[in-house]
PDB file of C-alpha atoms in Angstrom:
ATOM      1  CA  UNK T  19      67.570 123.922 152.891  1.00 80.00           C
ATOM      2  CA  UNK T  20      70.344 125.520 154.930  1.00 83.00           C
ATOM      3  CA  UNK T  21      71.691 122.345 156.535  1.00 88.00           C
ATOM      4  CA  UNK T  22      71.018 119.815 153.742  1.00 92.00           C
ATOM      5  CA  UNK T  23      74.673 119.260 152.689  1.00 93.00           C
ATOM      6  CA  UNK T  24      75.750 118.616 156.280  1.00 91.00           C
ATOM      7  CA  UNK T  25      72.801 116.278 156.868  1.00 90.00           C
ATOM      8  CA  UNK T  26      73.579 114.227 153.772  1.00 92.00           C
ATOM      9  CA  UNK T  27      77.268 114.064 154.681  1.00 91.00           C
ATOM     10  CA  UNK T  28      76.325 112.790 158.134  1.00 87.00           C
ATOM     11  CA  UNK T  29      74.112 110.131 156.498  1.00 87.00           C
ATOM     12  CA  UNK T  30      77.267 108.672 154.912  1.00 88.00           C
ATOM     13  CA  UNK T  31      78.862 108.380 158.370  1.00 85.00           C
ATOM     14  CA  UNK T  32      75.694 106.789 159.697  1.00 81.00           C
ATOM     15  CA  UNK T  33      75.511 104.274 156.911  1.00 79.00           C
ATOM     16  CA  UNK T  34      79.183 103.352 157.401  1.00 78.00           C
ATOM     17  CA  UNK T  35      78.527 102.854 161.143  1.00 70.00           C
ATOM     18  CA  UNK T  36      75.787 100.419 160.134  1.00 66.00           C
ATOM     19  CA  UNK T  37      77.951  98.678 157.585  1.00 59.00           C
ATOM     20  CA  UNK T  38      77.206  95.197 158.970  1.00 51.00           C
ATOM     21  CA  UNK T  39      73.429  95.687 159.005  1.00 50.00           C
ATOM     22  CA  UNK T  40      70.972  96.925 156.381  1.00 55.00           C
ATOM     23  CA  UNK T  41      72.788 100.133 155.356  1.00 65.00           C
ATOM     24  CA  UNK T  42      73.274  99.404 151.618  1.00 77.00           C
ATOM     25  CA  UNK T  43      70.239 101.427 150.520  1.00 82.00           C
ATOM     26  CA  UNK T  44      71.035 104.259 152.951  1.00 84.00           C
ATOM     27  CA  UNK T  45      74.653 104.373 151.686  1.00 86.00           C
ATOM     28  CA  UNK T  46      73.581 104.394 148.048  1.00 89.00           C
ATOM     29  CA  UNK T  47      71.042 107.209 148.661  1.00 90.00           C
ATOM     30  CA  UNK T  48      73.664 109.222 150.567  1.00 91.00           C
ATOM     31  CA  UNK T  49      76.203 108.929 147.730  1.00 94.00           C
ATOM     32  CA  UNK T  50      73.646 109.752 145.051  1.00 95.00           C
ATOM     33  CA  UNK T  51      72.478 112.787 147.048  1.00 95.00           C
ATOM     34  CA  UNK T  52      76.032 114.148 147.428  1.00 96.00           C
ATOM     35  CA  UNK T  53      76.632 113.559 143.706  1.00 96.00           C
ATOM     36  CA  UNK T  54      73.385 115.342 142.736  1.00 96.00           C
ATOM     37  CA  UNK T  55      74.119 118.329 144.974  1.00 96.00           C
ATOM     38  CA  UNK T  56      77.567 118.671 143.469  1.00 96.00           C
ATOM     39  CA  UNK T  57      76.156 118.625 139.913  1.00 95.00           C
ATOM     40  CA  UNK T  58      73.663 121.318 140.908  1.00 95.00           C
ATOM     41  CA  UNK T  59      76.061 123.688 142.672  1.00 95.00           C
ATOM     42  CA  UNK T  60      79.525 123.302 141.148  1.00 95.00           C
ATOM     43  CA  UNK T  61      80.324 125.741 138.372  1.00 92.00           C
ATOM     44  CA  UNK T  62      78.946 124.465 135.025  1.00 89.00           C
ATOM     45  CA  UNK T  63      82.523 124.216 133.766  1.00 87.00           C
ATOM     46  CA  UNK T  64      83.245 121.664 136.499  1.00 90.00           C
ATOM     47  CA  UNK T  65      80.327 119.315 135.959  1.00 90.00           C
ATOM     48  CA  UNK T  66      81.532 115.867 134.875  1.00 88.00           C
ATOM     49  CA  UNK T  67      78.877 113.537 133.527  1.00 87.00           C
ATOM     50  CA  UNK T  68      79.828 109.887 134.060  1.00 88.00           C
ATOM     51  CA  UNK T  69      76.469 108.412 133.144  1.00 82.00           C
ATOM     52  CA  UNK T  70      76.739 107.167 129.542  1.00 70.00           C
ATOM     53  CA  UNK T  71      72.983 107.107 129.045  1.00 70.00           C
ATOM     54  CA  UNK T  72      72.628 110.869 129.694  1.00 67.00           C
ATOM     55  CA  UNK T  73      75.640 112.203 127.772  1.00 61.00           C
ATOM     56  CA  UNK T  74      74.310 114.637 125.167  1.00 61.00           C
ATOM     57  CA  UNK T  75      75.982 114.495 121.789  1.00 59.00           C
ATOM     58  CA  UNK T  76      75.682 118.233 121.209  1.00 62.00           C
ATOM     59  CA  UNK T  77      76.894 119.372 124.647  1.00 63.00           C
ATOM     60  CA  UNK T  78      80.239 121.154 124.040  1.00 63.00           C
ATOM     61  CA  UNK T  79      81.533 120.268 127.490  1.00 61.00           C
ATOM     62  CA  UNK T  80      80.726 116.599 126.944  1.00 61.00           C
ATOM     63  CA  UNK T  81      82.224 116.624 123.459  1.00 61.00           C
ATOM     64  CA  UNK T  82      85.470 118.037 124.838  1.00 61.00           C
ATOM     65  CA  UNK T  83      85.536 115.680 127.832  1.00 58.00           C
ATOM     66  CA  UNK T  84      84.879 112.536 125.791  1.00 58.00           C
ATOM     67  CA  UNK T  85      86.408 113.253 122.349  1.00 59.00           C
ATOM     68  CA  UNK T  86      89.300 115.637 122.849  1.00 57.00           C
ATOM     69  CA  UNK T  87      91.374 114.170 125.632  1.00 53.00           C
ATOM     70  CA  UNK T  88      94.068 116.846 125.359  1.00 55.00           C
ATOM     71  CA  UNK T  89      96.210 117.951 128.263  1.00 56.00           C
ATOM     72  CA  UNK T  90      95.138 121.505 127.449  1.00 59.00           C
ATOM     73  CA  UNK T  91      92.107 122.586 129.469  1.00 63.00           C
ATOM     74  CA  UNK T  92      90.271 125.834 128.644  1.00 66.00           C
ATOM     75  CA  UNK T  93      88.464 125.899 131.978  1.00 72.00           C
ATOM     76  CA  UNK T  94      89.474 128.824 134.240  1.00 76.00           C
ATOM     77  CA  UNK T  95      91.019 128.009 137.604  1.00 78.00           C
ATOM     78  CA  UNK T  96      88.790 127.463 140.606  1.00 81.00           C
ATOM     79  CA  UNK T  97      90.018 130.761 142.119  1.00 81.00           C
ATOM     80  CA  UNK T  98      88.370 132.554 139.182  1.00 86.00           C
ATOM     81  CA  UNK T  99      85.090 130.665 139.316  1.00 89.00           C
ATOM     82  CA  UNK T 100      84.323 130.553 143.056  1.00 90.00           C
ATOM     83  CA  UNK T 101      84.150 133.218 145.755  1.00 86.00           C
ATOM     84  CA  UNK T 102      86.935 133.184 148.361  1.00 83.00           C
ATOM     85  CA  UNK T 103      86.244 131.607 151.731  1.00 75.00           C
ATOM     86  CA  UNK T 104      87.771 132.174 155.166  1.00 70.00           C
ATOM     87  CA  UNK T 105      86.693 128.891 156.706  1.00 68.00           C
ATOM     88  CA  UNK T 106      89.609 126.941 158.133  1.00 68.00           C
ATOM     89  CA  UNK T 107      90.066 123.331 157.101  1.00 67.00           C
ATOM     90  CA  UNK T 108      89.472 120.768 159.857  1.00 64.00           C
ATOM     91  CA  UNK T 109      92.675 119.452 161.372  1.00 63.00           C
ATOM     92  CA  UNK T 110      93.230 115.732 161.776  1.00 59.00           C
ATOM     93  CA  UNK T 111      92.685 114.431 165.243  1.00 54.00           C
ATOM     94  CA  UNK T 112      92.821 111.182 167.130  1.00 47.00           C
ATOM     95  CA  UNK T 113      89.268 110.365 166.062  1.00 50.00           C
ATOM     96  CA  UNK T 114      88.238 108.493 162.976  1.00 55.00           C
ATOM     97  CA  UNK T 115      89.713 110.555 160.154  1.00 65.00           C
ATOM     98  CA  UNK T 116      86.841 109.654 157.824  1.00 67.00           C
ATOM     99  CA  UNK T 117      84.083 111.067 160.028  1.00 76.00           C
ATOM    100  CA  UNK T 118      82.784 114.569 159.514  1.00 79.00           C
ATOM    101  CA  UNK T 119      82.547 116.635 162.636  1.00 63.00           C
ATOM    102  CA  UNK T 120      81.420 120.265 162.216  1.00 54.00           C
ATOM    103  CA  UNK T 121      83.527 121.486 165.156  1.00 52.00           C
ATOM    104  CA  UNK T 122      80.774 120.119 167.409  1.00 53.00           C
ATOM    105  CA  UNK T 123      78.618 123.229 166.910  1.00 66.00           C
ATOM    106  CA  UNK T 124      75.455 124.092 164.972  1.00 74.00           C
ATOM    107  CA  UNK T 125      77.077 127.369 163.887  1.00 77.00           C
ATOM    108  CA  UNK T 126      79.989 125.650 162.179  1.00 80.00           C
ATOM    109  CA  UNK T 127      77.665 123.144 160.529  1.00 82.00           C
ATOM    110  CA  UNK T 128      75.564 126.007 159.180  1.00 85.00           C
ATOM    111  CA  UNK T 129      78.628 127.838 157.870  1.00 87.00           C
ATOM    112  CA  UNK T 130      79.921 124.602 156.227  1.00 88.00           C
ATOM    113  CA  UNK T 131      76.583 124.189 154.448  1.00 89.00           C
ATOM    114  CA  UNK T 132      76.612 127.799 153.307  1.00 88.00           C
ATOM    115  CA  UNK T 133      80.058 127.383 151.799  1.00 89.00           C
ATOM    116  CA  UNK T 134      78.996 124.115 150.217  1.00 93.00           C
ATOM    117  CA  UNK T 135      76.435 125.972 148.101  1.00 94.00           C
ATOM    118  CA  UNK T 136      79.144 128.396 147.009  1.00 92.00           C
ATOM    119  CA  UNK T 137      81.933 125.885 146.444  1.00 94.00           C
ATOM    120  CA  UNK T 138      80.889 122.229 147.001  1.00 95.00           C
ATOM    121  CA  UNK T 139      84.190 120.555 146.124  1.00 95.00           C
ATOM    122  CA  UNK T 140      86.314 122.768 148.344  1.00 93.00           C
ATOM    123  CA  UNK T 141      84.180 122.176 151.421  1.00 92.00           C
ATOM    124  CA  UNK T 142      84.001 118.431 150.757  1.00 94.00           C
ATOM    125  CA  UNK T 143      87.773 118.183 150.550  1.00 93.00           C
ATOM    126  CA  UNK T 144      88.786 120.593 153.310  1.00 89.00           C
ATOM    127  CA  UNK T 145      86.021 120.212 155.879  1.00 88.00           C
ATOM    128  CA  UNK T 146      83.898 117.151 155.203  1.00 90.00           C
ATOM    129  CA  UNK T 147      86.725 114.641 154.739  1.00 91.00           C
ATOM    130  CA  UNK T 148      85.171 113.145 151.636  1.00 94.00           C
ATOM    131  CA  UNK T 149      88.221 111.204 150.413  1.00 94.00           C
ATOM    132  CA  UNK T 150      88.739 109.220 153.627  1.00 92.00           C
ATOM    133  CA  UNK T 151      84.959 108.726 153.751  1.00 92.00           C
ATOM    134  CA  UNK T 152      84.884 107.329 150.185  1.00 94.00           C
ATOM    135  CA  UNK T 153      87.811 105.117 151.031  1.00 92.00           C
ATOM    136  CA  UNK T 154      85.754 103.580 153.851  1.00 90.00           C
ATOM    137  CA  UNK T 155      82.757 103.305 151.535  1.00 90.00           C
ATOM    138  CA  UNK T 156      84.843 101.405 148.970  1.00 90.00           C
ATOM    139  CA  UNK T 157      86.265  99.146 151.663  1.00 88.00           C
ATOM    140  CA  UNK T 158      82.715  98.223 152.577  1.00 84.00           C
ATOM    141  CA  UNK T 159      81.786  97.693 148.950  1.00 84.00           C
ATOM    142  CA  UNK T 160      84.809  95.386 148.467  1.00 83.00           C
ATOM    143  CA  UNK T 161      83.448  93.230 151.307  1.00 79.00           C
ATOM    144  CA  UNK T 162      80.095  93.236 149.574  1.00 74.00           C
ATOM    145  CA  UNK T 163      81.679  92.043 146.373  1.00 73.00           C
ATOM    146  CA  UNK T 164      83.659  89.346 148.152  1.00 67.00           C
ATOM    147  CA  UNK T 165      80.357  87.951 149.362  1.00 61.00           C
ATOM    148  CA  UNK T 166      79.268  87.684 145.688  1.00 66.00           C
ATOM    149  CA  UNK T 167      76.939  90.714 145.753  1.00 74.00           C
ATOM    150  CA  UNK T 168      77.038  93.273 142.914  1.00 81.00           C
ATOM    151  CA  UNK T 169      77.417  97.001 143.458  1.00 87.00           C
ATOM    152  CA  UNK T 170      74.507  99.078 142.279  1.00 88.00           C
ATOM    153  CA  UNK T 171      75.314 100.922 139.046  1.00 89.00           C
ATOM    154  CA  UNK T 172      74.014 104.196 140.513  1.00 91.00           C
ATOM    155  CA  UNK T 173      76.337 103.816 143.551  1.00 92.00           C
ATOM    156  CA  UNK T 174      79.351 103.264 141.296  1.00 93.00           C
ATOM    157  CA  UNK T 175      78.479 106.167 139.027  1.00 94.00           C
ATOM    158  CA  UNK T 176      78.066 108.428 142.044  1.00 96.00           C
ATOM    159  CA  UNK T 177      81.497 107.555 143.410  1.00 96.00           C
ATOM    160  CA  UNK T 178      83.143 108.117 140.001  1.00 96.00           C
ATOM    161  CA  UNK T 179      81.247 111.356 139.460  1.00 96.00           C
ATOM    162  CA  UNK T 180      82.152 112.757 142.894  1.00 97.00           C
ATOM    163  CA  UNK T 181      85.831 111.948 142.444  1.00 97.00           C
ATOM    164  CA  UNK T 182      85.898 113.386 138.914  1.00 95.00           C
ATOM    165  CA  UNK T 183      84.418 116.707 139.959  1.00 95.00           C
ATOM    166  CA  UNK T 184      86.754 116.975 142.930  1.00 96.00           C
ATOM    167  CA  UNK T 185      89.696 116.467 140.548  1.00 93.00           C
ATOM    168  CA  UNK T 186      88.449 119.141 138.142  1.00 91.00           C
ATOM    169  CA  UNK T 187      88.118 121.666 140.992  1.00 91.00           C
ATOM    170  CA  UNK T 188      91.668 121.169 142.345  1.00 88.00           C
ATOM    171  CA  UNK T 189      94.481 119.510 140.383  1.00 86.00           C
ATOM    172  CA  UNK T 190      96.089 118.643 143.719  1.00 90.00           C
ATOM    173  CA  UNK T 191      92.973 116.626 144.551  1.00 93.00           C
ATOM    174  CA  UNK T 192      93.456 114.609 141.333  1.00 92.00           C
ATOM    175  CA  UNK T 193      96.901 113.551 142.492  1.00 92.00           C
ATOM    176  CA  UNK T 194      95.621 112.787 145.970  1.00 94.00           C
ATOM    177  CA  UNK T 195      92.859 110.595 144.506  1.00 95.00           C
ATOM    178  CA  UNK T 196      95.249 108.759 142.202  1.00 93.00           C
ATOM    179  CA  UNK T 197      97.727 108.077 145.042  1.00 92.00           C
ATOM    180  CA  UNK T 198      95.099 107.035 147.592  1.00 93.00           C
ATOM    181  CA  UNK T 199      95.413 103.278 148.058  1.00 92.00           C
ATOM    182  CA  UNK T 200      91.792 103.029 149.208  1.00 92.00           C
ATOM    183  CA  UNK T 201      90.218 104.457 146.035  1.00 94.00           C
ATOM    184  CA  UNK T 202      91.406 103.542 142.553  1.00 94.00           C
ATOM    185  CA  UNK T 203      92.864 100.021 143.150  1.00 92.00           C
ATOM    186  CA  UNK T 204      89.488  98.513 143.961  1.00 92.00           C
ATOM    187  CA  UNK T 205      87.636 100.577 141.310  1.00 93.00           C
ATOM    188  CA  UNK T 206      90.175  99.411 138.722  1.00 92.00           C
ATOM    189  CA  UNK T 207      89.855  95.737 139.564  1.00 90.00           C
ATOM    190  CA  UNK T 208      86.022  95.831 139.836  1.00 90.00           C
ATOM    191  CA  UNK T 209      85.148  98.033 136.858  1.00 90.00           C
ATOM    192  CA  UNK T 210      87.676  96.502 134.442  1.00 87.00           C
ATOM    193  CA  UNK T 211      87.069  92.861 135.316  1.00 85.00           C
ATOM    194  CA  UNK T 212      85.488  90.714 132.580  1.00 82.00           C
ATOM    195  CA  UNK T 213      81.885  89.703 133.040  1.00 73.00           C
ATOM    196  CA  UNK T 214      81.308  86.336 134.701  1.00 70.00           C
ATOM    197  CA  UNK T 215      77.793  85.790 133.282  1.00 67.00           C
ATOM    198  CA  UNK T 216      76.663  84.512 129.897  1.00 65.00           C
ATOM    199  CA  UNK T 217      76.444  87.928 128.294  1.00 64.00           C
ATOM    200  CA  UNK T 218      77.840  88.459 124.815  1.00 60.00           C
ATOM    201  CA  UNK T 219      79.714  91.521 126.046  1.00 67.00           C
ATOM    202  CA  UNK T 220      83.163  90.956 127.588  1.00 71.00           C
ATOM    203  CA  UNK T 221      82.811  93.888 130.031  1.00 79.00           C
ATOM    204  CA  UNK T 222      79.900  95.569 131.763  1.00 81.00           C
ATOM    205  CA  UNK T 223      79.865  98.940 130.022  1.00 82.00           C
ATOM    206  CA  UNK T 224      77.774 100.489 132.842  1.00 86.00           C
ATOM    207  CA  UNK T 225      80.757  99.992 135.102  1.00 88.00           C
ATOM    208  CA  UNK T 226      83.569 100.515 132.630  1.00 90.00           C
ATOM    209  CA  UNK T 227      82.537 103.835 131.074  1.00 89.00           C
ATOM    210  CA  UNK T 228      82.116 105.875 134.312  1.00 92.00           C
ATOM    211  CA  UNK T 229      85.480 104.640 135.508  1.00 93.00           C
ATOM    212  CA  UNK T 230      87.207 105.421 132.173  1.00 90.00           C
ATOM    213  CA  UNK T 231      85.765 108.938 132.326  1.00 89.00           C
ATOM    214  CA  UNK T 232      87.119 109.283 135.861  1.00 93.00           C
ATOM    215  CA  UNK T 233      90.576 108.109 134.813  1.00 91.00           C
ATOM    216  CA  UNK T 234      90.656 110.494 131.840  1.00 86.00           C
ATOM    217  CA  UNK T 235      89.529 113.382 134.021  1.00 88.00           C
ATOM    218  CA  UNK T 236      92.271 112.646 136.578  1.00 90.00           C
ATOM    219  CA  UNK T 237      94.952 112.346 133.921  1.00 87.00           C
ATOM    220  CA  UNK T 238      93.984 115.658 132.309  1.00 83.00           C
ATOM    221  CA  UNK T 239      94.529 117.523 135.593  1.00 85.00           C
ATOM    222  CA  UNK T 240      98.154 116.617 136.192  1.00 78.00           C
ATOM    223  CA  UNK T 241     101.088 115.168 134.262  1.00 81.00           C
ATOM    224  CA  UNK T 242     102.058 113.370 137.500  1.00 84.00           C
ATOM    225  CA  UNK T 243      98.741 111.561 137.405  1.00 86.00           C
ATOM    226  CA  UNK T 244      98.987 110.863 133.706  1.00 82.00           C
ATOM    227  CA  UNK T 245     102.364 109.246 134.223  1.00 84.00           C
ATOM    228  CA  UNK T 246     101.222 106.829 136.869  1.00 83.00           C
ATOM    229  CA  UNK T 247     101.046 103.127 136.028  1.00 79.00           C
ATOM    230  CA  UNK T 248      97.848 101.180 136.580  1.00 68.00           C
ATOM    231  CA  UNK T 249      96.554  99.716 138.835  1.00 60.00           C
ATOM    232  CA  UNK T 250      97.931 102.605 140.887  1.00 57.00           C
TER     233      UNK T 250
END
């Protein structure tokens, strides 16, 4: 569908606007939809699987990502894998910097969707303001946790997966993610906190493993990121 990426991105804004009502399911579906579209349309070299239950032992990309955490990456640069685009990034304005506005025209929304299918990560970063949006999402999730509610595993995996693929597409994005005070600090404290129930496991592996994969992906993209001290 020509406008599907824009529609899903707008769903995230709508769910954030309804943050104090019943938007949890809508937010989760929006994040999972963005994550699925990215996995479908990024270059196969840039797919990062953060779901431990679906990692294939014989997949060479997964073997490299999980077993050979070398600083050396054999993946070509994004400029070699994606067609060039002439769409201009959206400038910051006095409005909410996390909201996506397709220049207030159907034509620009259609062109953004078209570029998404060619290069999802670039359009999410440059036009759809995905990092400020995810920062707002995480702020809402932190409020949910403070009220003693748990974050859905699928929601957490989607956030980690989106961030990991953005980092693989552009090393500069990896540094921006690592330095963003609204992203990794909460994920670190939530995912790496010991379990509070009676389980025999100290940590919830469904939360820990996606986050560890995200951290390793970020560190591989830039020595500046690898040299940062946790909790960022």
